Amino acid sequence: MLMTTTALVEGKHITKYHGVVTGEAIIGANAVRDLFAGLRDFFGGRSGSYEEVLRKAKDTALREMGEEADRLGANAVIGIDLDYETVGASGSMLMVTCSGTAVSME
């Protein structure tokens, strides 16, 4: 499944538009991860644990969207948009959503 943020793919011709497809992933951040992220915030540096969680959530959302496109008979998703948010009462959940247009290409 070809997936791209662009509206067109060079050298390819869109033969059918199947419609909008989406994917979502919400992943909880646990207390240990919060503790180490807090230390990183205080002392500076990157939070590898949060980066890994975000990467997994992104991959899950994209995979879910690709599976939906596949069920529609598409072989590509174009115009993909990714959004990242925190949700939950204390912002302890990380949410990644994506959307795009499922198409068939030659």
Short mmCIF file of C-alpha atoms in Angstrom, two decimals:
data_model
loop_
_atom_site.label_atom_id
_atom_site.label_comp_id
_atom_site.label_asym_id
_atom_site.label_seq_id
_atom_site.Cartn_x
_atom_site.Cartn_y
_atom_site.Cartn_z
CA MET A 1 0.00 0.00 0.00
CA LEU A 2 1.53 3.30 -1.11
CA MET A 3 0.94 6.07 1.43
CA THR A 4 1.91 9.69 0.87
CA THR A 5 1.17 13.17 2.18
CA THR A 6 1.14 14.50 -1.38
CA ALA A 7 -1.98 14.77 -3.54
CA LEU A 8 -0.32 13.17 -6.57
CA VAL A 9 2.36 10.56 -7.19
CA GLU A 10 4.76 11.35 -10.00
CA GLY A 11 4.43 8.93 -12.90
CA LYS A 12 1.19 7.40 -11.58
CA HIS A 13 -2.36 7.92 -12.81
CA ILE A 14 -5.31 7.83 -10.39
CA THR A 15 -8.03 5.63 -11.87
CA LYS A 16 -10.53 5.66 -9.00
CA TYR A 17 -11.21 7.60 -5.82
CA HIS A 18 -12.58 5.33 -3.07
CA GLY A 19 -13.13 8.02 -0.43
CA VAL A 20 -11.71 9.25 2.85
CA VAL A 21 -10.05 6.72 5.17
CA THR A 22 -8.94 7.26 8.76
CA GLY A 23 -6.91 5.66 11.49
CA GLU A 24 -6.75 6.36 15.20
CA ALA A 25 -4.59 5.23 18.09
CA ILE A 26 -4.78 6.27 21.73
CA ILE A 27 -2.01 5.06 24.00
CA GLY A 28 -1.67 5.63 27.72
CA ALA A 29 1.50 7.04 29.20
CA ASN A 30 2.33 5.23 32.43
CA ALA A 31 3.64 6.70 35.69
CA VAL A 32 7.25 5.49 35.21
CA ARG A 33 7.39 7.02 31.74
CA ASP A 34 5.97 10.27 33.19
CA LEU A 35 8.63 10.30 35.92
CA PHE A 36 11.53 9.92 33.48
CA ALA A 37 9.99 12.40 31.06
CA GLY A 38 9.68 14.88 33.93
CA LEU A 39 13.38 14.45 34.72
CA ARG A 40 14.25 14.97 31.05
CA ASP A 41 12.12 18.11 31.04
CA PHE A 42 13.94 19.44 34.11
CA PHE A 43 17.48 18.57 33.00
CA GLY A 44 16.93 18.89 29.25
CA GLY A 45 17.18 16.33 26.47
CA ARG A 46 14.87 14.11 24.51
CA SER A 47 12.40 11.70 26.03
CA GLY A 48 13.06 8.43 24.22
CA SER A 49 10.22 6.67 26.03
CA TYR A 50 7.62 9.19 24.83
CA GLU A 51 9.11 9.22 21.34
CA GLU A 52 8.74 5.44 21.17
CA VAL A 53 5.11 5.63 22.32
CA LEU A 54 4.34 8.30 19.71
CA ARG A 55 6.06 6.25 16.99
CA LYS A 56 4.01 3.17 17.89
CA ALA A 57 0.79 5.18 17.93
CA LYS A 58 1.60 6.71 14.52
CA ASP A 59 2.42 3.31 13.05
CA THR A 60 -0.81 1.84 14.47
CA ALA A 61 -2.96 4.68 13.09
CA LEU A 62 -1.34 4.44 9.63
CA ARG A 63 -1.69 0.65 9.56
CA GLU A 64 -5.38 0.94 10.51
CA MET A 65 -5.95 3.51 7.76
CA GLY A 66 -4.14 1.33 5.21
CA GLU A 67 -6.28 -1.67 6.17
CA GLU A 68 -9.44 0.40 5.65
CA ALA A 69 -8.17 1.51 2.21
CA ASP A 70 -7.37 -2.10 1.33
CA ARG A 71 -10.93 -3.18 2.26
CA LEU A 72 -12.22 -0.54 -0.17
CA GLY A 73 -10.06 -1.98 -2.98
CA ALA A 74 -7.53 0.87 -3.04
CA ASN A 75 -3.81 0.43 -3.61
CA ALA A 76 -2.75 3.85 -2.29
CA VAL A 77 -3.67 6.57 0.19
CA ILE A 78 -2.84 10.15 -0.81
CA GLY A 79 -3.07 13.49 0.97
CA ILE A 80 -2.37 11.98 4.39
CA ASP A 81 -2.67 14.30 7.38
CA LEU A 82 -1.35 13.27 10.82
CA ASP A 83 -2.48 14.92 14.06
CA TYR A 84 -1.09 14.43 17.57
CA GLU A 85 -3.02 15.33 20.75
CA THR A 86 -3.10 14.60 24.46
CA VAL A 87 -6.44 13.48 25.86
CA GLY A 88 -7.84 12.38 29.20
CA ALA A 89 -8.52 14.23 32.43
CA SER A 90 -4.83 14.87 33.12
CA GLY A 91 -3.58 14.67 29.53
CA SER A 92 -2.08 11.26 30.25
CA MET A 93 -3.22 9.66 27.00
CA LEU A 94 -1.52 10.26 23.66
CA MET A 95 -3.73 10.25 20.57
CA VAL A 96 -2.64 10.06 16.95
CA THR A 97 -5.18 10.39 14.17
CA CYS A 98 -4.62 10.27 10.43
CA SER A 99 -6.80 10.71 7.39
CA GLY A 100 -6.28 10.51 3.67
CA THR A 101 -7.96 9.64 0.39
CA ALA A 102 -8.00 6.01 -0.72
CA VAL A 103 -7.33 5.68 -4.45
CA SER A 104 -6.50 3.14 -7.11
CA MET A 105 -3.45 3.99 -9.23
CA GLU A 106 -1.81 2.58 -12.33
#
